[in-house]
Tab-separated table of C-alpha atoms and ligand atoms in Angstrom:
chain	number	residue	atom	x	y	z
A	201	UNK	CA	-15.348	-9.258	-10.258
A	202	UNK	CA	-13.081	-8.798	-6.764
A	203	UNK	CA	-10.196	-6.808	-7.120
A	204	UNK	CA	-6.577	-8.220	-7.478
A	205	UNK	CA	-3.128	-6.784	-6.701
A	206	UNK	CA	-1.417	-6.122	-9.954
A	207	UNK	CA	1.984	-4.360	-9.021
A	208	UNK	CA	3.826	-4.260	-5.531
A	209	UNK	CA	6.383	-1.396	-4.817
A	210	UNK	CA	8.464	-0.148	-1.896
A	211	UNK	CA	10.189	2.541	-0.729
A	212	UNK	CA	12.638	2.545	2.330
A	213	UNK	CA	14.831	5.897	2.796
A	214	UNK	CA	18.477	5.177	2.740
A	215	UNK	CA	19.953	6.525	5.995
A	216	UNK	CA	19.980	4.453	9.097
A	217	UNK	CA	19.167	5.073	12.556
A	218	UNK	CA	20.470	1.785	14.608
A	219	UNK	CA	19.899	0.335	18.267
A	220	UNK	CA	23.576	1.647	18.852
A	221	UNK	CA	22.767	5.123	17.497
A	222	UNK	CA	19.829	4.877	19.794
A	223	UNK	CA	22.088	3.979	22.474
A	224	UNK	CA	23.509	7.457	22.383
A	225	UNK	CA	21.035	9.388	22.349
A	226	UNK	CA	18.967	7.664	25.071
A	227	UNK	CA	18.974	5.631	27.977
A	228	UNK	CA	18.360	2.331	25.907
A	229	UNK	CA	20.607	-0.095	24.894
A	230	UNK	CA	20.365	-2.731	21.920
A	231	UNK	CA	19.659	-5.859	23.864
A	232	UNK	CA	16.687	-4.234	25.536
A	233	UNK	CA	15.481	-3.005	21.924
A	234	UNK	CA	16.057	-6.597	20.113
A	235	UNK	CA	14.282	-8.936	22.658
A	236	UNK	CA	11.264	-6.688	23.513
A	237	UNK	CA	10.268	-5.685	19.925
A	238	UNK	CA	12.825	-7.398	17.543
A	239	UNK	CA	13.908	-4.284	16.052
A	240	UNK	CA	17.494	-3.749	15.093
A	241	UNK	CA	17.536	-0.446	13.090
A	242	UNK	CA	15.040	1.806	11.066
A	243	UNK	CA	14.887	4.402	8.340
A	244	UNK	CA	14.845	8.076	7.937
A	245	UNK	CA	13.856	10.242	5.847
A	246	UNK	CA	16.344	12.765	6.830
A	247	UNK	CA	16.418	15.237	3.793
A	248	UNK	CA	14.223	18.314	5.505
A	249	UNK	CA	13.202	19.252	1.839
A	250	UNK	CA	11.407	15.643	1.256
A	251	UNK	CA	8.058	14.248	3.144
A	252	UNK	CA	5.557	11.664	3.422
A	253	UNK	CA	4.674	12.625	-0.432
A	254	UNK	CA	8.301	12.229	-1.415
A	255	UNK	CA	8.289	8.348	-0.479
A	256	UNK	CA	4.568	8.162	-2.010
A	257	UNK	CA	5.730	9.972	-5.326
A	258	UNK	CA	8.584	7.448	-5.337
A	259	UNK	CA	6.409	4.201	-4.938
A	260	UNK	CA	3.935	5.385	-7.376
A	261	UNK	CA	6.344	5.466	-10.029
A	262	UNK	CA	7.928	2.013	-9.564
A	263	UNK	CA	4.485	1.078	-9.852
A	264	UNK	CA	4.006	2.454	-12.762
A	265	UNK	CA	7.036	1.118	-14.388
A	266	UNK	CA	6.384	-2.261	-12.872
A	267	UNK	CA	2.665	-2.262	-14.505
A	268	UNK	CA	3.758	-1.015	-17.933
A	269	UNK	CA	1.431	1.673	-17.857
A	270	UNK	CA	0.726	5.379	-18.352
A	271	UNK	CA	0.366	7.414	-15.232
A	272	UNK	CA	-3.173	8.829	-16.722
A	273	UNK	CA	-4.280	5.193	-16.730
A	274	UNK	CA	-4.704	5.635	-13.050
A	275	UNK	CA	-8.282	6.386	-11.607
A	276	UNK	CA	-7.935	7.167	-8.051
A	277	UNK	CA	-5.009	7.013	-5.829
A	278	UNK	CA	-5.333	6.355	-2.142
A	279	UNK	CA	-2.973	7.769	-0.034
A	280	UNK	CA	-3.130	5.713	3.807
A	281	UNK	CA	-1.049	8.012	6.156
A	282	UNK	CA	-1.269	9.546	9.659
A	283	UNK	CA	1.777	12.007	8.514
A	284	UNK	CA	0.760	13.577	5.551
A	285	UNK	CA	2.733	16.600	3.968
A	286	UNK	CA	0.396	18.631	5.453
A	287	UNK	CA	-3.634	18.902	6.972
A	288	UNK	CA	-4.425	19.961	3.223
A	289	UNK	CA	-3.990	19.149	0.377
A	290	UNK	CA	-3.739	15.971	0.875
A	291	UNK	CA	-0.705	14.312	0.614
A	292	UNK	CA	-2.480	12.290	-2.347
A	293	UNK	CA	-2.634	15.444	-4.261
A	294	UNK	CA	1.012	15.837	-4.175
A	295	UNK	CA	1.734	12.022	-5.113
A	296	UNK	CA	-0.818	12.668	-8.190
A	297	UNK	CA	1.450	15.983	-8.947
A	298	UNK	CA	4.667	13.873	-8.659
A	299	UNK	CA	3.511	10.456	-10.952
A	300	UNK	CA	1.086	12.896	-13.184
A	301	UNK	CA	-1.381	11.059	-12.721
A	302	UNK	CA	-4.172	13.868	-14.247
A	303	UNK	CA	-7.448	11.924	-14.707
A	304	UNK	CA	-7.247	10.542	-11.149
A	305	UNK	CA	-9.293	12.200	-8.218
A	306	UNK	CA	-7.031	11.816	-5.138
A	307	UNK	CA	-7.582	11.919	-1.219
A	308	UNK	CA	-5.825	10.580	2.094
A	309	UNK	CA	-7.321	7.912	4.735
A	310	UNK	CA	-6.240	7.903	7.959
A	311	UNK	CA	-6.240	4.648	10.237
A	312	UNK	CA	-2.966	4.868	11.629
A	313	UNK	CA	-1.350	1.418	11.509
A	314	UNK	CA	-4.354	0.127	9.686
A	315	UNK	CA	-4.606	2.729	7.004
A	316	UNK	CA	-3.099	0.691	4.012
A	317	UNK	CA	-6.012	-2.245	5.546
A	318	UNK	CA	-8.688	0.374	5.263
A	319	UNK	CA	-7.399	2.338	2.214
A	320	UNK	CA	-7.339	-1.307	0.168
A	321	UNK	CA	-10.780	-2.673	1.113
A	322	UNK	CA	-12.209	1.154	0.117
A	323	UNK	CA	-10.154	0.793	-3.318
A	324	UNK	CA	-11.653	-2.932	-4.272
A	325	UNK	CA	-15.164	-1.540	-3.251
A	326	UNK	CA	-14.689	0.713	-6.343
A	327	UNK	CA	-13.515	-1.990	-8.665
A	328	UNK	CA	-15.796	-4.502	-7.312
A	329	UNK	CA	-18.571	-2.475	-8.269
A	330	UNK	CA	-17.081	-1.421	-11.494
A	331	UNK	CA	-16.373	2.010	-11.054
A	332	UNK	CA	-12.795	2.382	-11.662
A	333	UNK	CA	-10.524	0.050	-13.575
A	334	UNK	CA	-7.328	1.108	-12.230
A	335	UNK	CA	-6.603	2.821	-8.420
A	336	UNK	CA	-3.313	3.013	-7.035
A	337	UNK	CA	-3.174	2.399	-2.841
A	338	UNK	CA	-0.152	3.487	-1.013
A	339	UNK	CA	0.799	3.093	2.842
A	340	UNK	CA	3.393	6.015	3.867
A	341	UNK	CA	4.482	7.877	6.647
A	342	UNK	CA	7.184	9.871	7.643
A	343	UNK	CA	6.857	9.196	11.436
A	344	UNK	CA	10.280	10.610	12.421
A	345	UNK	CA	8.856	13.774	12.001
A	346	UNK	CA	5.977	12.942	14.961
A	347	UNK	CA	8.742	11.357	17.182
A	348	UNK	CA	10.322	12.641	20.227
A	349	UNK	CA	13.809	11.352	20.180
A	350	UNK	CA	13.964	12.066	24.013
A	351	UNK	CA	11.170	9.784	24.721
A	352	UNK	CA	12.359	6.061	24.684
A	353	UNK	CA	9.395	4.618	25.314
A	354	UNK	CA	8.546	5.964	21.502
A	355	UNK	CA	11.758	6.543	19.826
A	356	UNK	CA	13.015	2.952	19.660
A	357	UNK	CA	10.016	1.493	17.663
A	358	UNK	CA	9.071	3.539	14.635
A	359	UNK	CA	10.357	4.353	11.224
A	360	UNK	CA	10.223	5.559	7.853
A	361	UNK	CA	8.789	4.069	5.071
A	362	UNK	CA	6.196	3.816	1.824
A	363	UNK	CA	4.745	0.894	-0.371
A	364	UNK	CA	1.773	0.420	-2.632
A	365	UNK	CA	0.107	-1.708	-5.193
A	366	UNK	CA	-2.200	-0.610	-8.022
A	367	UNK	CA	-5.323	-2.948	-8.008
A	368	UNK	CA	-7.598	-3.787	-11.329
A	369	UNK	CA	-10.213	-6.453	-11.753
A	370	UNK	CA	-9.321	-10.116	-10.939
A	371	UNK	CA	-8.952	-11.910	-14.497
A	372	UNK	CA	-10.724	-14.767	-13.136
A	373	UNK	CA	-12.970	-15.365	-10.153
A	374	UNK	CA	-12.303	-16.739	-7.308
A	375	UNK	CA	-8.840	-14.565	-6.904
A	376	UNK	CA	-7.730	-11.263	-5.608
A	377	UNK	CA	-9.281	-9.537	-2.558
A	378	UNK	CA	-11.367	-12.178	-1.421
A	379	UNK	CA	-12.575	-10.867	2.472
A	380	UNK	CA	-12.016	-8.622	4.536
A	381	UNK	CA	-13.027	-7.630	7.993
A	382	UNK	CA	-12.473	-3.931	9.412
A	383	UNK	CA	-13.095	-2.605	12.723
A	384	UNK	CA	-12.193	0.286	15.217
A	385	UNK	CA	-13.033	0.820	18.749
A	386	UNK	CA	-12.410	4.551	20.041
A	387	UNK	CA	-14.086	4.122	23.187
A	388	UNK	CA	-10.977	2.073	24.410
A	389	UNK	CA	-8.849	2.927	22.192
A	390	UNK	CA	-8.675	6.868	21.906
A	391	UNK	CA	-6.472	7.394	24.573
A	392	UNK	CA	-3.851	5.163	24.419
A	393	UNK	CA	-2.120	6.131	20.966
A	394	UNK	CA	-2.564	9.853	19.956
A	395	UNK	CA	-0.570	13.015	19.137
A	396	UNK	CA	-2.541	15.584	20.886
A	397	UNK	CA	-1.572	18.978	19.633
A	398	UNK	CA	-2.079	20.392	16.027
A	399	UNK	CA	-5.342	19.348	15.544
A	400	UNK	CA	-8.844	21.802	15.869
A	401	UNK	CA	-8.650	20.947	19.635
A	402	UNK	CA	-5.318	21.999	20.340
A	403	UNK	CA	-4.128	23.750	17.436
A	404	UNK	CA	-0.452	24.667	17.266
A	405	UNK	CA	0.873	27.266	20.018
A	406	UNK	CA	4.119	28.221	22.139
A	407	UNK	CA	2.072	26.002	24.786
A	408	UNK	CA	1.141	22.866	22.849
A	409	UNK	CA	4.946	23.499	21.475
A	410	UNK	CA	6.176	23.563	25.305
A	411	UNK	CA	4.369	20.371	26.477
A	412	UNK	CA	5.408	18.185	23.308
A	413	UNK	CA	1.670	18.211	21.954
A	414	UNK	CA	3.160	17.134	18.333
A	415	UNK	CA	4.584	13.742	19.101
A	416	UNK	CA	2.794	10.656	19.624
A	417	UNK	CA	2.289	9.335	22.993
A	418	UNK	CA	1.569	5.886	23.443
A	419	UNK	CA	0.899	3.619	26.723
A	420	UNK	CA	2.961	0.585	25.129
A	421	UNK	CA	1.141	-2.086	27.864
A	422	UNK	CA	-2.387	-0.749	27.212
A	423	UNK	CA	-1.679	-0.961	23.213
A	424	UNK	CA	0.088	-4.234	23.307
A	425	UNK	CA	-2.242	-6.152	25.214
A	426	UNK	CA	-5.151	-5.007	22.712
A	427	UNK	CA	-3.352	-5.569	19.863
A	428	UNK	CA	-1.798	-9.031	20.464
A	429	UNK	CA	-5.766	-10.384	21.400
A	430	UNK	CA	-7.340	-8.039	18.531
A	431	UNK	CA	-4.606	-9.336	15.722
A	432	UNK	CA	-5.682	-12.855	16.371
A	433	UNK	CA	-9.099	-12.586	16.646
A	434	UNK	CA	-9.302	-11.289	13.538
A	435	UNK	CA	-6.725	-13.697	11.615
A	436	UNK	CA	-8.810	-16.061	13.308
A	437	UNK	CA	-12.173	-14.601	11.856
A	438	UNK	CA	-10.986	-14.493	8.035
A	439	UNK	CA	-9.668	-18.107	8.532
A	440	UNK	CA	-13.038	-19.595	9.994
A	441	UNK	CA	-14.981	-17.133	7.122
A	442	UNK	CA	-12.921	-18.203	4.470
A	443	UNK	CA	-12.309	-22.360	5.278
A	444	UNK	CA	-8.599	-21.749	6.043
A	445	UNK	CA	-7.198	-23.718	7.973
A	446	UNK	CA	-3.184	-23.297	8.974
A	447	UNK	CA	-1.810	-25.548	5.623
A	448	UNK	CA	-3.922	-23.575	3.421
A	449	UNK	CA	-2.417	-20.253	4.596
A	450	UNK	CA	1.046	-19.414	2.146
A	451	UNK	CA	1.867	-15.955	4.170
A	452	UNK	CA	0.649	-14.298	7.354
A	453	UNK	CA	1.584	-10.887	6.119
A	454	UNK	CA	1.381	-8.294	10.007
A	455	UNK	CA	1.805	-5.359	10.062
A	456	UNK	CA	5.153	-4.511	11.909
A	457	UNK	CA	5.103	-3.316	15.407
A	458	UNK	CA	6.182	-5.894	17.651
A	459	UNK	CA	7.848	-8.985	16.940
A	460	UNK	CA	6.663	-9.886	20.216
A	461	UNK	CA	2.545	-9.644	18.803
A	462	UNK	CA	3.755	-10.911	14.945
A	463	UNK	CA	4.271	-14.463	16.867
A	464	UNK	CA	1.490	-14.424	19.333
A	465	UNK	CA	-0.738	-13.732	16.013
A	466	UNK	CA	1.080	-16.681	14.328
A	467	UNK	CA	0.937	-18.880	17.174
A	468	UNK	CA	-2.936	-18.443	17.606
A	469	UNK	CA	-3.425	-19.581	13.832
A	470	UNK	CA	-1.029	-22.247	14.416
A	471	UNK	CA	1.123	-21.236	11.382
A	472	UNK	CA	4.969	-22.045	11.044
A	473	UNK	CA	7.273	-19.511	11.174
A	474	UNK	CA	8.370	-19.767	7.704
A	475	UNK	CA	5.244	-18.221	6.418
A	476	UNK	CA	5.361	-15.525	8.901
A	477	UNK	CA	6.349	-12.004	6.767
A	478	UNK	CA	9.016	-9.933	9.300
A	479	UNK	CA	11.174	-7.077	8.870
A	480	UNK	CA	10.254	-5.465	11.751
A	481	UNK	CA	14.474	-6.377	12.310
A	482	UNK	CA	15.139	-3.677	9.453
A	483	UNK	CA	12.718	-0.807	8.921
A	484	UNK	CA	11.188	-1.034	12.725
A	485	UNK	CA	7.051	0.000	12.699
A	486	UNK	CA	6.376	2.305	9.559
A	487	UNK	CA	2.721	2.239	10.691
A	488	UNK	CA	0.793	2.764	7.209
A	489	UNK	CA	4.120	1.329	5.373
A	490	UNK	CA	4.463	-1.597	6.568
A	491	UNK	CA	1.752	-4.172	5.562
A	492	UNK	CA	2.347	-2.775	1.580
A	493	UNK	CA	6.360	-3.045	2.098
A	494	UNK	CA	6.182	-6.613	3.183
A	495	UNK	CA	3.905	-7.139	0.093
A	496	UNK	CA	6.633	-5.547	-2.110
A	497	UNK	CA	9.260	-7.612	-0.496
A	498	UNK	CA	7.178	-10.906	-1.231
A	499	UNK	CA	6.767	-9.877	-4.534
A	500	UNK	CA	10.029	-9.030	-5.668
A	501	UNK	CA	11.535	-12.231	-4.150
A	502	UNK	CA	9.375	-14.263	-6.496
A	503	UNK	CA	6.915	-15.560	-3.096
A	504	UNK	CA	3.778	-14.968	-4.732
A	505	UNK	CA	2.235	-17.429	-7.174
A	506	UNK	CA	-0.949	-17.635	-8.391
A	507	UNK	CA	-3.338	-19.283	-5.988
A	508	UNK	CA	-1.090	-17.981	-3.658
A	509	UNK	CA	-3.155	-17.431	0.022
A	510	UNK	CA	-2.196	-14.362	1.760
A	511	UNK	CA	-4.237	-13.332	4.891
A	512	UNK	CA	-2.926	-9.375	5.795
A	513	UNK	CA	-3.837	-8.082	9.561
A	514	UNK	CA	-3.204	-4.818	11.516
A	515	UNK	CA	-3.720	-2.978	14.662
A	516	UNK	CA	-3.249	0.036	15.228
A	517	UNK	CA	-4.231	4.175	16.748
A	518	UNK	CA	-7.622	4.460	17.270
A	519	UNK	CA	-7.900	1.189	17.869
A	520	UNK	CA	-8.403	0.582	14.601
A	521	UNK	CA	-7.545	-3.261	12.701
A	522	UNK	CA	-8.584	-5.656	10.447
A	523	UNK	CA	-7.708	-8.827	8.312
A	524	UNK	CA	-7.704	-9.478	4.720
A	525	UNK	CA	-7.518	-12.417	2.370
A	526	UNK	CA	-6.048	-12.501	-0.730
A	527	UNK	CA	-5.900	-15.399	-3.126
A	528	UNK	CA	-3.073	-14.058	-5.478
A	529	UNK	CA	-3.548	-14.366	-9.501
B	1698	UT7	O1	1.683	0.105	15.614
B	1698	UT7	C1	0.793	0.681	16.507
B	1698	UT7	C2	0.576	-0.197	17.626
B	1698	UT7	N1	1.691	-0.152	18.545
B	1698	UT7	C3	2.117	-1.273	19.067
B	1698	UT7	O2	1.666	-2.316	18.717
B	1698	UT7	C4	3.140	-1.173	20.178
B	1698	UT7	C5	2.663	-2.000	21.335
B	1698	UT7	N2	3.536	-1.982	22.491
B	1698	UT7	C6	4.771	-2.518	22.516
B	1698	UT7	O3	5.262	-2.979	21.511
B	1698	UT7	C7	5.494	-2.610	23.842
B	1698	UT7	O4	4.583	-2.315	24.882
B	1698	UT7	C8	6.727	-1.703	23.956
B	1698	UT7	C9	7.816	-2.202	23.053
B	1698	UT7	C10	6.342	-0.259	23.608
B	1698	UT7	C11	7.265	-1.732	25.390
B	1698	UT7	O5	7.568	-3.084	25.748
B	1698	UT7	P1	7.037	-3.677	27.132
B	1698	UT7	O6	7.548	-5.040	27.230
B	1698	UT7	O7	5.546	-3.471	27.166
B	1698	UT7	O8	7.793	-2.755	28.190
B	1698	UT7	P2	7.163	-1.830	29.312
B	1698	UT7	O9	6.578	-0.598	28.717
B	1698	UT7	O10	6.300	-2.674	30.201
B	1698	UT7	O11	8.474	-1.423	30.097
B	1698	UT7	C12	9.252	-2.382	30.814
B	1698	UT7	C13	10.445	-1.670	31.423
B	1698	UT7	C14	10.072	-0.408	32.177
B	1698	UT7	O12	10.916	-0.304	33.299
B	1698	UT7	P3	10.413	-0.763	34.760
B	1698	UT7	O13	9.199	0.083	35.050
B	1698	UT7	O14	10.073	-2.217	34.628
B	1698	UT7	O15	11.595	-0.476	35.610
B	1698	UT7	C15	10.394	0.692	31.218
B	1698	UT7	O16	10.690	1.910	31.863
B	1698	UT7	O17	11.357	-1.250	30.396
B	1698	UT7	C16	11.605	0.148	30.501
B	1698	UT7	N3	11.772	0.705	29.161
B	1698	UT7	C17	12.946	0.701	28.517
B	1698	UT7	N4	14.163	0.296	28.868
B	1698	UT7	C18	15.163	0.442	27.972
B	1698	UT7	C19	10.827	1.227	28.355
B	1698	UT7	N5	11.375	1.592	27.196
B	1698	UT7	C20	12.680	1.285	27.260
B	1698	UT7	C21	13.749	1.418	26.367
B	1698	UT7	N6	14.973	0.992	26.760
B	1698	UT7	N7	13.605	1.952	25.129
């Protein structure tokens, strides 16, 4: 039996950090922001005392509450994040600590943008083969606390945010995770998104500190090029796989980094804008977050039916993307 989505949650921070507050601190301004990416504003976790696990802990009990079911129901929880609490335990552990979750095992996956991609196919292999009847997947990341608020070139485009879904067996076939194609390419793709410092090759000191080792660094032209031809080859793949064709497809759900390679992805599949999901506008790129927050959003505005067709794609660090199809129950 394939593995279907059962409960959607979200969790967006509640202080704002706008193109005009940008505008401040930088030299940026709002029109520059809006027509190259789309983005208007973002969230951030500001609260020093709260991190990645905070938003997680706070998504895994909507879901809960959405489901109607005990926290020690769950089997596994999969945490997707490239800004976890800390390098151990993983930031899974803590969400299990927060929901009590205490008959689920519990670890992190990290594919950047494409974690919550990864971290769901992984979850419906173990339902799929019947190993666990319940596993909760969450995207989160706290990437304000990777960002260099000096650097425009990075500052403008990210965010913070968390959503999940708990999957179970599909009550009938022919619904639920349906396909799914996953790839990553570090050859090209190593050096073109990366936080350098912290890791076991340049672990943290007064000189990775002085050369701003722990923020990201991205080449934006490199990592847009290969991510507005690598989005739509793969949308294109899980149509052509699956018998799609752009009528049969309810949502194009992208992950959020550019509204700018959202369209060219929508354009190649030749889908109308109405079924394109976007709120890059509001939360900016939340990298793990944002695939499972558009899901939520969907969800709770009473989008998804059953026989719904969703087809889910990402690019991200790495490179790393994929597409998946879901025919909704
Ligand atoms: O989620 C993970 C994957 N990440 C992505 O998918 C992000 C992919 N990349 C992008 O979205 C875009 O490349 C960016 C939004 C990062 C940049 O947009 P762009 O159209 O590629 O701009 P650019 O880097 O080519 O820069 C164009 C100009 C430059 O000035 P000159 O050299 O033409 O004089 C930049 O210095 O815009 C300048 N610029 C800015 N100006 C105002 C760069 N950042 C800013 C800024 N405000 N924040």
């Amino acid at each position: 039996m394939k593995a279907a989505i059962t409960a959607t949650a979200k969790y967006l921070p509640p202080d704002i950090l706008s193109n005009h507050d940008l505008e401040l601190m930088l030299d940026t301004n709002d029109e520059w922001i809006r027509s190259r990416t789309g983005i208007s504003e973002r969230r951030i976790l500001k609260d020093p005392e709260k991190a990645t696990s905070y938003m997680c802990g706070e998504v895994g009990k909507q879901l809960l509450a959405k489901r109607g079911i005990e926290a020690s129901e769950i089997e596994l929880i999969i945490v997707a994040t490239m800004t976890p609490d800390m390098f151990f335990p993983a930031t899974a552990c803590f969400t299990q600590s927060i929901i009590g979750a205490t008959n689920a095992w519990a670890f992190d996956l990290n594919a950047a943008c494409s974690g919550f991609l990864y971290a769901l196919n992984v979850a419906s292999s173990f339902i799929e083969t019947g190993v666990h009847k319940k596993v909760m997947v969450i995207g989160a990341d706290k990437m304000s606390s990777v960002i260099d608020y000096t650097d425009r070139s990075t500052a403008i485009l990210f965010g913070d945010g968390a959503g999940g879904v708990i999957l179970e067996p599909a009550k009938e076939e022919g619904y639920g995770i349906l396909d799914a194609r996953l790839y990553a390419d570090g050859a090209n793709g190593k050096d073109h998104l990366l936080m350098t410092g912290g890791g076991s090759r340049n672990p943290a000191s007064h000189e990775t500190i002085d050369k701003k080792m722990h923020y990201i660094y991205q080449d934006g032209r490199q990592v847009f090029k290969a991510a507005v031809t690598s989005m739509a080859e793969v949308a294109g793949e899980i149509m052509s796989r699956n018998n799609l064709c752009a009528e049969d497809i309810d949502y194009l759900v992208p992950h959020q980094a550019n509204q700018r390679i959202i369209n060219a992805t929508a354009e190649r599949m030749g889908l109308d804008e109405k079924k394109v999901v976007s709120n890059v506008a509001s939360y900016g790129n939340t990298t793990a977050g944002t695939i499972p927050i558009c899901l939520a959003e969907l969800d709770e505005a009473g989008k998804l039916h059953t026989g719904s067709n969703l087809v889910l794609v990402s690019f991200g660090a790495g490179y790393t993307w994929g597409g998946i199809y879901i025919k909704w129950q």
